[in-house]
PDB file of C-alpha atoms in Angstrom:
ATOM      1  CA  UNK A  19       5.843  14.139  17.299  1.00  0.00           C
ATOM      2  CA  UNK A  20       5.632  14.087  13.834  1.00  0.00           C
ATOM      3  CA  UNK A  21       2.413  12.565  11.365  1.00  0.00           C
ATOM      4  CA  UNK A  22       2.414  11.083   8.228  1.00  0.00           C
ATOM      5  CA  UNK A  23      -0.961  10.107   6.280  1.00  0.00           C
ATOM      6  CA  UNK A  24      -0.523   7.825   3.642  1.00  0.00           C
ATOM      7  CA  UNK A  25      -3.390   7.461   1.353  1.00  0.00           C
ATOM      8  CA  UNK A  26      -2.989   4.890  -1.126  1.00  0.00           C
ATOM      9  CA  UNK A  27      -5.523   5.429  -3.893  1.00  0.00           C
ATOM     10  CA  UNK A  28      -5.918   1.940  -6.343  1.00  0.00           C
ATOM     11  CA  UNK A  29      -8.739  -0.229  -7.028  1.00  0.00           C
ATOM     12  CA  UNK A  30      -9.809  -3.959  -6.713  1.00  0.00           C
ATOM     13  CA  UNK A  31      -8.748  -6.432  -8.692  1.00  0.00           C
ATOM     14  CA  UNK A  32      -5.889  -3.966  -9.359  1.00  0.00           C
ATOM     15  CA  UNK A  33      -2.424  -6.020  -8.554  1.00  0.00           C
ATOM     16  CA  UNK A  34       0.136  -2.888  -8.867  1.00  0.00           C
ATOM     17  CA  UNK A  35      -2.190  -1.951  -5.816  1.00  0.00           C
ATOM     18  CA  UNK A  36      -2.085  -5.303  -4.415  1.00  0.00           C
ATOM     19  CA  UNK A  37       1.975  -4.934  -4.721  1.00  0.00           C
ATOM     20  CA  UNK A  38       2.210  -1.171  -3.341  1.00  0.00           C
ATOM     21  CA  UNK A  39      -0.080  -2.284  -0.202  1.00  0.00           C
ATOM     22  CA  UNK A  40       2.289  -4.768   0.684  1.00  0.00           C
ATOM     23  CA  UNK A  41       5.013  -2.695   0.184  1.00  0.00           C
ATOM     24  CA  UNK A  42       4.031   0.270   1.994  1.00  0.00           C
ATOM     25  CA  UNK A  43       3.320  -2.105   4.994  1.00  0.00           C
ATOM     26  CA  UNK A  44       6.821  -3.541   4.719  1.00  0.00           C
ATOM     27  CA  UNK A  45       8.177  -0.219   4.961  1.00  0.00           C
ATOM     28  CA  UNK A  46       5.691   1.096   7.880  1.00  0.00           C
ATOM     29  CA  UNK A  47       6.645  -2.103   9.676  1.00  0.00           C
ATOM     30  CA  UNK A  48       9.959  -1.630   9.592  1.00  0.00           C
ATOM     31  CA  UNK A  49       9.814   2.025  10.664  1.00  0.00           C
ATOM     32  CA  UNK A  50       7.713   1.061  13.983  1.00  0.00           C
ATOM     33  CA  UNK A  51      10.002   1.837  17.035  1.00  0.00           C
ATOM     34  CA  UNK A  52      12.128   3.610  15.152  1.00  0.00           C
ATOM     35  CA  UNK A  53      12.623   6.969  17.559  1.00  0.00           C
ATOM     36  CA  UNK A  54      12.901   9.388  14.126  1.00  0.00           C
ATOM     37  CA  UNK A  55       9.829   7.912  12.415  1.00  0.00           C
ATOM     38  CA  UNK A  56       6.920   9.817  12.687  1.00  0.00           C
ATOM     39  CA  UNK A  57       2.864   8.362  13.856  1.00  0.00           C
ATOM     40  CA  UNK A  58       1.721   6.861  10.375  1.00  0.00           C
ATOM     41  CA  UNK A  59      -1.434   6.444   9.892  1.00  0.00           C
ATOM     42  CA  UNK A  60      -2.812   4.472   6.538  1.00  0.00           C
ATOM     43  CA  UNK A  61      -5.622   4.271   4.757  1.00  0.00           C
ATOM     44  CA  UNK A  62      -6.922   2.861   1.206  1.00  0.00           C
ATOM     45  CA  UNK A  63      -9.218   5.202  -1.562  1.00  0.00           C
ATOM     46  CA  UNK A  64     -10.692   3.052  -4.522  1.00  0.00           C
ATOM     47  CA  UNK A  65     -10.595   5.337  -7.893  1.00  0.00           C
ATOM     48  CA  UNK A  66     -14.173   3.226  -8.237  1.00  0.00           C
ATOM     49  CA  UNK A  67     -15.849   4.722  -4.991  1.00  0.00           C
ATOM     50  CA  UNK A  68     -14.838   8.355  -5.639  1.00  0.00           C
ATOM     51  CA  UNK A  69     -15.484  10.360  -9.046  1.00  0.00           C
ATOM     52  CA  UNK A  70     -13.353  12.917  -8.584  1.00  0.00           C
ATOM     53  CA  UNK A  71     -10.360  10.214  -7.571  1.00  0.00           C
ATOM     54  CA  UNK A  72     -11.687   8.595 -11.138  1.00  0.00           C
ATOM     55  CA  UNK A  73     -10.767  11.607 -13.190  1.00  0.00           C
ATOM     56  CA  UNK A  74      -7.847  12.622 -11.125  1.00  0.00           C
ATOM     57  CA  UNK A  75      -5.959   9.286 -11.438  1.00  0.00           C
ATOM     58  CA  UNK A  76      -7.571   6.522 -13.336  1.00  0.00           C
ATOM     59  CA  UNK A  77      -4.152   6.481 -15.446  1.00  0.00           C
ATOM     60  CA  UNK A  78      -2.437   6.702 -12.723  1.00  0.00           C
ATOM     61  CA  UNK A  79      -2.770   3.833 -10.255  1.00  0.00           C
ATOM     62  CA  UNK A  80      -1.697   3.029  -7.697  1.00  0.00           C
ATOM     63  CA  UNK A  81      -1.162   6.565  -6.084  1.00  0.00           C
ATOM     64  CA  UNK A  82       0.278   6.982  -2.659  1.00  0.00           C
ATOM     65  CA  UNK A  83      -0.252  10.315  -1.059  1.00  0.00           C
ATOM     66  CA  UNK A  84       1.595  11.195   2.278  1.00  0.00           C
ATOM     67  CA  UNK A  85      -0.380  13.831   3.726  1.00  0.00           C
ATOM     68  CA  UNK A  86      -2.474  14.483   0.924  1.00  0.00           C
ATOM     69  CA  UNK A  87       0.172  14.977  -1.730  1.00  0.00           C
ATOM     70  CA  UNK A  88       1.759  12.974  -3.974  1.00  0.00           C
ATOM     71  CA  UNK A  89       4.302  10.715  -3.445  1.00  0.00           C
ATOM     72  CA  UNK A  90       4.584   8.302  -6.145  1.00  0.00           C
ATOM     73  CA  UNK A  91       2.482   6.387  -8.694  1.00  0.00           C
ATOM     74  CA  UNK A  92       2.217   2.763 -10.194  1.00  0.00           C
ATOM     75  CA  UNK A  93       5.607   1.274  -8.220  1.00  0.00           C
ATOM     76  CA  UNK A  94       7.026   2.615  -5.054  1.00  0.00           C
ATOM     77  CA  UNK A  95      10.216   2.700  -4.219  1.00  0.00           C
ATOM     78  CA  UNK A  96      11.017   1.376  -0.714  1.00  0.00           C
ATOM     79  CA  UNK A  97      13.698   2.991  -0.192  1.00  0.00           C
ATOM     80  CA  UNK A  98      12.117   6.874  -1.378  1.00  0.00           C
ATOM     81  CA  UNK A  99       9.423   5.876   0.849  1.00  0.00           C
ATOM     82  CA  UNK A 100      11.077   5.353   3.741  1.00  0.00           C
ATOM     83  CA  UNK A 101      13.384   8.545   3.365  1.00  0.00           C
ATOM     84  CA  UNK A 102      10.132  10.992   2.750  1.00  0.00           C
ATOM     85  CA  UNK A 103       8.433   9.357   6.078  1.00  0.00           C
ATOM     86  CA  UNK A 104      11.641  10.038   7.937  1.00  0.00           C
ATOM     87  CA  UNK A 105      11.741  13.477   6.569  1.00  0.00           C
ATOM     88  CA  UNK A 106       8.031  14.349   7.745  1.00  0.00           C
ATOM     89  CA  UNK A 107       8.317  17.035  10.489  1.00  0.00           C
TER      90      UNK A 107
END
């Protein structure tokens, strides 16, 4: 079966990263027990903790990465995201 990472890379106090989390949960919720979704796994990157995710994307936030590159940046679509996780092979 099929994996997809998604990184989300933001900050605290950041609410375009407070919006995306949410978002990309909706969308991950809704995908569960669906038999062409792949295993997604999630996990969150602060800009603040990481230098080189400073430089890389302090402009930029919040970044989602499906396994480990880029997806989209400051608002994701719902829709795009659930079409790329269904595409992950």
């Amino acid at each position: 079966m099929a994996t997809a990472h998604l990184t989300l890379i933001g900050k605290p106090g950041c609410h375009l990263c407070d919006d995306a989390r949410d978002l990309v949960g909706s969308v991950v919720a809704k995908l569960a027990g669906d038999p062409g979704a792949p295993t997604i796994t999630f996990e969150e990157r602060s800009i603040l903790d990481d230098a080189e995710l400073h430089e890389l994307y302090l402009e930029d936030i919040p970044v989602l990465l499906i396994n480990g590159k880029v997806h989209n940046y400051w608002r994701i679509d719902p829709v795009r995201l659930r079409t790329a996780l269904l595409e992950v092979s």
